[in-house]
Amino acid sequence: MKDWPYDVFPTGWYQIGYSAELAPGEVRPVKYFDQDLVLFRTEQGEVALLDAYCAHLGAHLGYGGKVKGDCIECPFHGWLWTAQGALSEIPYAPGETRRVGLDRWETREVDGLIIAWYDGFGRAPWWEWPGIREFKDGAGCYPIYPQGADHIGVRKIIPQSPVENTPDYYHFMWVHGSGQPGKPLLWEEEGHYLRTRIGFVFGHGKQSTWLTPDGPVAGEIETEAWGLGLSNARFVLDGFITSQLTAATPVDREHSQLFDTITCTREPGSDDPEPSGTAARMLEFQKGQIRRDFAIWENQRYVEHPPFAGGEEEHYARFRRWSRQFYVNAPESEQV
Ligand code: FES
Ligand SMILES: [Fe+2]
């Protein structure tokens, strides 16, 4: 995004992949937060994210590094590093140790996603990510993997943009083709966590749509954000729920890697892993809708003091205030 005023990446949890796409023994070079990193899974199944460059003579472990047990072996001289970044062994100098290590990044696997903690000051996680209830509900919802896991790729988008949709009740009319703006019903902040509910009439002004064959239906969008890296929108319509998680992970100052993960209520009576009927159509529809947002975000300029209208400022101001905590030098509780 142009004219972005901050020079730090926001603190928080960020998605760096899907569990199903990193098998034991797999090694991958990755770049996040303007740093070269190596991502791997040990033979025991632990995920590790370390600084890419070997502390011996600087080889990139992501290119040719091999998993050996619970370590990664450098392709240059074979030094072995543990998943925690500690030096385990120098194969040609047994018994010798050096006081060196690799920076290690906290990771978790939650609901089929691999996430990593970023804090510009190296502090430990302030919170844990609880995941998404529908992603855990294999009986009631379709599995997110593989059909619900959408790799959007690296885009010129900053993590704040997706979450900033939360207070934007008017954009639904222009970007998503809804006949009316969203109606704010709830705004709840709890530290790093923001939850809202937005009232909506699905199929507004139309006699019949594929989603609302019997005419317009009042529904809700429940949004949840945990920091700026992970935010979920839950579309609730007559007991039919679609849950869509947007994850934006900074690659450099202007670009993020985007993931869109989605599931919905199963078709009545179906235990098929593949969505069908209205469920399949809803998932495709929402994947298309989020792409409309991406097209705006990647070409947008950041406006620090927008000329708000129609009551926009109330929730926008709250959102911007809430979002600032992730850019500051210390958690709010530690600020003086
Ligand atoms: S550079 Fe890695 S072992 Fe020498
Ligand atoms: Fe949107």
Short mmCIF file of C-alpha atoms and ligand atoms in Angstrom, two decimals:
data_model
loop_
_atom_site.label_atom_id
_atom_site.label_comp_id
_atom_site.label_asym_id
_atom_site.label_seq_id
_atom_site.Cartn_x
_atom_site.Cartn_y
_atom_site.Cartn_z
CA MET A 1 0.00 0.00 0.00
CA LYS A 2 1.18 3.48 -0.77
CA ASP A 3 1.86 6.03 1.95
CA TRP A 4 1.74 3.55 4.78
CA PRO A 5 2.80 5.60 7.82
CA TYR A 6 4.29 2.90 10.04
CA ASP A 7 7.78 1.47 9.81
CA VAL A 8 7.23 -1.66 11.89
CA PHE A 9 5.21 -4.78 11.16
CA PRO A 10 2.33 -5.23 13.56
CA THR A 11 2.85 -7.68 16.41
CA GLY A 12 0.80 -10.86 16.25
CA TRP A 13 0.22 -14.36 14.91
CA TYR A 14 0.46 -14.85 11.17
CA GLN A 15 -0.33 -17.79 8.94
CA ILE A 16 2.70 -19.23 7.18
CA GLY A 17 1.07 -22.29 5.62
CA TYR A 18 -1.18 -25.30 6.05
CA SER A 19 -0.17 -28.27 8.21
CA ALA A 20 -1.06 -30.67 5.39
CA GLU A 21 1.50 -29.04 3.12
CA LEU A 22 4.53 -29.58 5.34
CA ALA A 23 5.34 -33.27 5.76
CA PRO A 24 7.91 -34.59 8.26
CA GLY A 25 11.36 -34.04 6.75
CA GLU A 26 10.25 -31.23 4.45
CA VAL A 27 12.39 -28.06 4.23
CA ARG A 28 11.31 -24.80 2.65
CA PRO A 29 12.99 -21.41 2.18
CA VAL A 30 10.52 -18.64 3.08
CA LYS A 31 10.59 -14.89 3.41
CA TYR A 32 8.47 -13.04 5.93
CA PHE A 33 8.86 -9.80 7.87
CA ASP A 34 11.65 -8.75 5.51
CA GLN A 35 13.80 -11.67 6.66
CA ASP A 36 15.02 -14.84 5.02
CA LEU A 37 13.84 -17.83 7.03
CA VAL A 38 13.80 -21.59 6.81
CA LEU A 39 10.67 -23.57 7.59
CA PHE A 40 10.86 -27.30 8.22
CA ARG A 41 9.20 -30.19 10.00
CA THR A 42 11.33 -32.59 12.00
CA GLU A 43 11.00 -36.34 11.61
CA GLN A 44 9.17 -36.29 14.96
CA GLY A 45 6.62 -33.89 13.47
CA GLU A 46 7.60 -30.59 15.09
CA VAL A 47 7.37 -27.44 12.95
CA ALA A 48 10.37 -25.10 13.10
CA LEU A 49 10.93 -21.62 11.73
CA LEU A 50 14.50 -20.37 12.01
CA ASP A 51 16.72 -17.67 10.61
CA ALA A 52 17.77 -18.94 7.19
CA TYR A 53 21.49 -18.32 7.46
CA CYS A 54 23.77 -20.82 9.09
CA ALA A 55 25.79 -19.27 11.91
CA HIS A 56 28.97 -20.99 10.68
CA LEU A 57 29.61 -19.49 7.25
CA GLY A 58 26.20 -18.23 6.26
CA ALA A 59 24.75 -20.87 3.93
CA HIS A 60 21.00 -20.62 3.44
CA LEU A 61 19.51 -23.68 5.16
CA GLY A 62 16.41 -23.56 2.97
CA TYR A 63 18.42 -24.47 -0.13
CA GLY A 64 19.79 -27.95 0.27
CA GLY A 65 19.35 -28.22 4.06
CA LYS A 66 18.14 -31.65 5.17
CA VAL A 67 16.13 -32.77 8.16
CA LYS A 68 18.01 -35.31 10.28
CA GLY A 69 15.90 -36.50 13.22
CA ASP A 70 14.95 -33.40 15.16
CA CYS A 71 17.62 -31.23 13.48
CA ILE A 72 18.32 -29.53 10.19
CA GLU A 73 21.66 -30.21 8.55
CA CYS A 74 23.42 -27.34 6.78
CA PRO A 75 24.19 -28.12 3.12
CA PHE A 76 27.62 -26.43 3.32
CA HIS A 77 29.56 -28.23 6.11
CA GLY A 78 26.92 -30.34 7.77
CA TRP A 79 26.51 -28.50 11.07
CA LEU A 80 23.33 -29.66 12.77
CA TRP A 81 20.81 -27.20 14.24
CA THR A 82 17.87 -28.19 16.41
CA ALA A 83 14.28 -27.02 15.83
CA GLN A 84 14.99 -24.52 18.62
CA GLY A 85 17.96 -23.10 16.71
CA ALA A 86 20.62 -24.52 19.02
CA LEU A 87 23.84 -26.00 17.67
CA SER A 88 23.61 -29.75 18.12
CA GLU A 89 26.74 -31.07 16.46
CA ILE A 90 29.71 -30.19 14.28
CA PRO A 91 30.18 -33.48 12.43
CA TYR A 92 33.89 -33.04 11.59
CA ALA A 93 34.80 -31.75 15.05
CA PRO A 94 33.01 -34.05 17.49
CA GLY A 95 32.97 -32.72 21.03
CA GLU A 96 33.67 -29.12 19.98
CA THR A 97 31.02 -26.55 20.76
CA ARG A 98 30.60 -22.92 19.74
CA ARG A 99 28.50 -20.30 21.45
CA VAL A 100 26.31 -19.65 18.43
CA GLY A 101 22.67 -20.28 17.56
CA LEU A 102 19.99 -19.32 15.08
CA ASP A 103 17.08 -17.02 15.87
CA ARG A 104 13.95 -19.06 16.33
CA TRP A 105 10.37 -18.05 15.72
CA GLU A 106 7.45 -19.31 17.79
CA THR A 107 5.08 -21.44 15.74
CA ARG A 108 1.81 -23.24 16.42
CA GLU A 109 -0.45 -25.56 14.49
CA VAL A 110 -4.11 -24.71 15.02
CA ASP A 111 -7.05 -26.11 13.04
CA GLY A 112 -4.85 -27.16 10.11
CA LEU A 113 -2.99 -23.87 9.86
CA ILE A 114 0.65 -23.20 10.68
CA ILE A 115 1.05 -19.82 12.34
CA ALA A 116 4.11 -17.90 13.51
CA TRP A 117 4.46 -15.14 16.07
CA TYR A 118 6.01 -11.85 15.06
CA ASP A 119 7.10 -9.13 17.39
CA GLY A 120 9.56 -6.50 16.24
CA PHE A 121 11.15 -6.45 19.69
CA GLY A 122 11.49 -10.18 20.01
CA ARG A 123 8.98 -10.52 22.82
CA ALA A 124 7.17 -13.80 23.54
CA PRO A 125 3.53 -14.19 22.40
CA TRP A 126 1.03 -11.99 24.26
CA TRP A 127 -1.80 -14.35 23.37
CA GLU A 128 -2.62 -17.71 21.82
CA TRP A 129 -4.88 -18.06 18.80
CA PRO A 130 -7.95 -20.18 19.63
CA GLY A 131 -8.74 -21.07 16.00
CA ILE A 132 -12.13 -21.18 14.31
CA ARG A 133 -14.99 -23.23 15.68
CA GLU A 134 -16.26 -24.30 12.23
CA PHE A 135 -12.76 -25.47 11.22
CA LYS A 136 -12.83 -27.89 14.17
CA ASP A 137 -16.35 -29.14 13.46
CA GLY A 138 -15.80 -32.03 11.06
CA ALA A 139 -19.32 -33.39 11.55
CA GLY A 140 -21.17 -30.14 10.98
CA CYS A 141 -18.92 -28.43 8.41
CA TYR A 142 -16.77 -29.42 5.45
CA PRO A 143 -13.07 -29.98 6.09
CA ILE A 144 -11.03 -26.89 5.22
CA TYR A 145 -8.39 -28.91 3.46
CA PRO A 146 -7.92 -29.07 0.56
CA GLN A 147 -10.94 -27.40 -1.02
CA GLY A 148 -11.31 -24.61 1.55
CA ALA A 149 -7.64 -23.59 1.49
CA ASP A 150 -7.11 -20.82 -1.00
CA HIS A 151 -3.55 -19.61 -1.62
CA ILE A 152 -3.95 -16.08 -2.85
CA GLY A 153 -0.21 -15.54 -3.06
CA VAL A 154 1.92 -12.45 -2.46
CA ARG A 155 0.05 -9.21 -3.05
CA LYS A 156 0.72 -5.54 -2.49
CA ILE A 157 -1.42 -5.52 0.63
CA ILE A 158 -0.68 -4.71 4.27
CA PRO A 159 -2.23 -6.76 7.09
CA GLN A 160 -4.37 -3.88 8.33
CA SER A 161 -6.42 -3.67 5.14
CA PRO A 162 -8.42 -6.90 5.46
CA VAL A 163 -9.26 -6.19 9.09
CA GLU A 164 -10.20 -2.62 8.27
CA ASN A 165 -13.22 -4.01 6.41
CA THR A 166 -14.72 -4.50 9.89
CA PRO A 167 -15.94 -0.92 10.44
CA ASP A 168 -16.60 -0.34 6.74
CA TYR A 169 -20.37 -0.80 6.55
CA TYR A 170 -20.81 1.03 3.25
CA HIS A 171 -18.30 -0.83 1.09
CA PHE A 172 -20.68 -3.83 0.90
CA MET A 173 -22.82 -1.85 -1.55
CA TRP A 174 -19.99 -0.92 -3.89
CA VAL A 175 -17.57 -3.79 -3.62
CA HIS A 176 -19.89 -6.71 -2.87
CA GLY A 177 -23.04 -5.65 -4.70
CA SER A 178 -25.31 -5.72 -1.66
CA GLY A 179 -28.39 -3.57 -1.88
CA GLN A 180 -27.84 -1.86 1.44
CA PRO A 181 -25.08 -1.07 3.94
CA GLY A 182 -24.37 -3.31 6.93
CA LYS A 183 -25.98 -2.36 10.20
CA PRO A 184 -23.67 -2.25 13.23
CA LEU A 185 -25.13 -4.41 16.02
CA LEU A 186 -22.17 -5.07 18.28
CA TRP A 187 -18.61 -3.83 18.78
CA GLU A 188 -16.54 -5.60 21.41
CA GLU A 189 -12.84 -5.14 22.09
CA GLU A 190 -10.80 -7.20 24.48
CA GLY A 191 -7.11 -6.34 24.20
CA HIS A 192 -5.85 -7.92 20.98
CA TYR A 193 -9.32 -9.37 20.18
CA LEU A 194 -12.05 -7.53 18.29
CA ARG A 195 -15.49 -8.97 17.67
CA THR A 196 -18.40 -7.34 15.90
CA ARG A 197 -21.79 -8.27 14.57
CA ILE A 198 -23.26 -6.64 11.51
CA GLY A 199 -26.91 -6.95 10.52
CA PHE A 200 -27.62 -7.78 6.93
CA VAL A 201 -30.54 -8.58 4.67
CA PHE A 202 -29.38 -11.25 2.23
CA GLY A 203 -31.05 -10.94 -1.16
CA HIS A 204 -32.16 -7.40 -0.31
CA GLY A 205 -34.64 -5.99 -2.81
CA LYS A 206 -34.83 -9.20 -4.87
CA GLN A 207 -37.74 -11.61 -5.05
CA SER A 208 -35.52 -14.62 -5.28
CA THR A 209 -31.79 -15.41 -5.46
CA TRP A 210 -29.93 -18.74 -5.37
CA LEU A 211 -29.10 -18.06 -1.72
CA THR A 212 -32.52 -16.72 -0.79
CA PRO A 213 -35.00 -18.54 -3.08
CA ASP A 214 -37.97 -17.52 -0.93
CA GLY A 215 -37.11 -13.84 -0.85
CA PRO A 216 -34.89 -11.66 1.37
CA VAL A 217 -33.71 -13.10 4.70
CA ALA A 218 -32.32 -11.16 7.65
CA GLY A 219 -28.91 -12.47 8.64
CA GLU A 220 -25.69 -11.42 10.27
CA ILE A 221 -21.99 -11.21 9.70
CA GLU A 222 -19.95 -11.84 12.79
CA THR A 223 -16.37 -10.68 12.50
CA GLU A 224 -13.48 -11.63 14.74
CA ALA A 225 -9.92 -10.39 14.60
CA TRP A 226 -6.94 -11.48 16.64
CA GLY A 227 -4.39 -8.76 15.98
CA LEU A 228 -4.10 -7.81 12.33
CA GLY A 229 -2.77 -11.08 10.91
CA LEU A 230 -5.84 -13.28 11.30
CA SER A 231 -9.46 -12.20 10.90
CA ASN A 232 -12.61 -14.20 10.35
CA ALA A 233 -16.01 -13.35 8.91
CA ARG A 234 -18.91 -15.64 9.81
CA PHE A 235 -21.98 -15.29 7.61
CA VAL A 236 -25.05 -16.50 9.46
CA LEU A 237 -28.21 -17.05 7.46
CA ASP A 238 -31.09 -19.12 8.82
CA GLY A 239 -28.79 -21.58 10.61
CA PHE A 240 -26.50 -21.88 7.59
CA ILE A 241 -23.03 -20.68 8.51
CA THR A 242 -20.08 -19.80 6.31
CA SER A 243 -16.82 -19.07 8.07
CA GLN A 244 -14.05 -17.35 6.15
CA LEU A 245 -10.62 -16.58 7.57
CA THR A 246 -8.38 -14.04 5.91
CA ALA A 247 -4.70 -14.16 6.77
CA ALA A 248 -2.19 -11.58 5.63
CA THR A 249 1.46 -12.20 6.52
CA PRO A 250 3.96 -9.42 5.78
CA VAL A 251 6.71 -10.33 3.33
CA ASP A 252 8.17 -6.84 3.13
CA ARG A 253 6.92 -3.33 3.89
CA GLU A 254 4.41 -3.29 1.05
CA HIS A 255 3.62 -6.93 0.36
CA SER A 256 1.92 -9.75 2.23
CA GLN A 257 1.27 -13.39 1.55
CA LEU A 258 -2.49 -13.90 1.58
CA PHE A 259 -4.43 -17.00 2.54
CA ASP A 260 -8.19 -17.40 2.45
CA THR A 261 -9.59 -20.38 4.36
CA ILE A 262 -13.26 -21.16 4.23
CA THR A 263 -15.86 -23.72 5.22
CA CYS A 264 -19.62 -23.85 5.73
CA THR A 265 -22.44 -25.93 7.16
CA ARG A 266 -22.83 -29.29 5.43
CA GLU A 267 -25.72 -29.89 3.11
CA PRO A 268 -28.44 -31.66 5.12
CA GLY A 269 -27.71 -35.38 5.37
CA SER A 270 -24.35 -35.18 3.58
CA ASP A 271 -21.19 -36.72 4.98
CA ASP A 272 -19.30 -36.24 1.73
CA PRO A 273 -15.94 -34.49 2.24
CA GLU A 274 -16.62 -32.44 -0.92
CA PRO A 275 -19.14 -29.60 -0.65
CA SER A 276 -22.17 -29.83 -2.90
CA GLY A 277 -25.37 -27.91 -3.61
CA THR A 278 -25.86 -24.51 -1.99
CA ALA A 279 -22.81 -25.09 0.23
CA ALA A 280 -20.50 -25.48 -2.78
CA ARG A 281 -22.00 -22.43 -4.42
CA MET A 282 -21.66 -20.33 -1.27
CA LEU A 283 -17.99 -21.24 -0.90
CA GLU A 284 -17.24 -20.29 -4.50
CA PHE A 285 -19.28 -17.12 -4.12
CA GLN A 286 -17.34 -15.99 -1.04
CA LYS A 287 -13.99 -16.82 -2.63
CA GLY A 288 -15.02 -14.47 -5.43
CA GLN A 289 -16.20 -11.79 -3.01
CA ILE A 290 -12.92 -11.64 -1.14
CA ARG A 291 -11.08 -11.21 -4.44
CA ARG A 292 -13.06 -8.05 -5.02
CA ASP A 293 -11.68 -6.70 -1.76
CA PHE A 294 -8.13 -7.69 -2.76
CA ALA A 295 -8.45 -5.67 -5.96
CA ILE A 296 -9.23 -2.57 -3.88
CA TRP A 297 -6.63 -3.14 -1.19
CA GLU A 298 -3.68 -3.76 -3.48
CA ASN A 299 -4.18 -0.51 -5.34
CA GLN A 300 -5.25 1.60 -2.41
CA ARG A 301 -3.42 4.53 -0.81
CA TYR A 302 -3.52 4.82 2.97
CA VAL A 303 -5.46 7.88 4.15
CA GLU A 304 -4.61 8.74 7.72
CA HIS A 305 -7.34 11.35 8.24
CA PRO A 306 -10.23 10.46 5.93
CA PRO A 307 -13.13 12.87 5.38
CA PHE A 308 -15.74 10.52 6.82
CA ALA A 309 -19.45 10.69 5.99
CA GLY A 310 -22.71 9.05 6.93
CA GLY A 311 -21.57 8.17 10.45
CA GLU A 312 -18.54 6.16 9.28
CA GLU A 313 -16.19 7.82 11.70
CA GLU A 314 -17.57 6.22 14.84
CA HIS A 315 -16.43 2.68 14.19
CA TYR A 316 -13.50 3.62 11.96
CA ALA A 317 -12.06 5.73 14.77
CA ARG A 318 -12.51 2.86 17.20
CA PHE A 319 -10.88 0.47 14.78
CA ARG A 320 -7.88 2.69 14.13
CA ARG A 321 -7.41 3.23 17.86
CA TRP A 322 -7.61 -0.51 18.50
CA SER A 323 -5.18 -1.32 15.68
CA ARG A 324 -2.49 1.01 17.02
CA GLN A 325 -1.65 -1.32 19.90
CA PHE A 326 0.02 -3.71 17.44
CA TYR A 327 2.48 -1.11 16.15
CA VAL A 328 3.69 0.26 19.45
CA ASN A 329 6.83 -0.67 21.25
CA ALA A 330 5.19 -2.42 24.16
CA PRO A 331 1.89 -4.12 24.95
CA GLU A 332 -0.62 -1.68 26.43
CA SER A 333 -0.24 -3.22 29.86
CA GLU A 334 3.47 -2.38 29.84
CA GLN A 335 3.12 1.14 28.53
CA VAL A 336 3.76 4.05 30.88
S1 FES B 1 27.84 -22.71 6.56
FE1 FES B 1 26.59 -24.10 7.55
S2 FES B 1 27.94 -25.63 8.23
FE2 FES B 1 29.21 -24.18 7.30
FE FE B 2 -15.16 -6.65 1.90
#
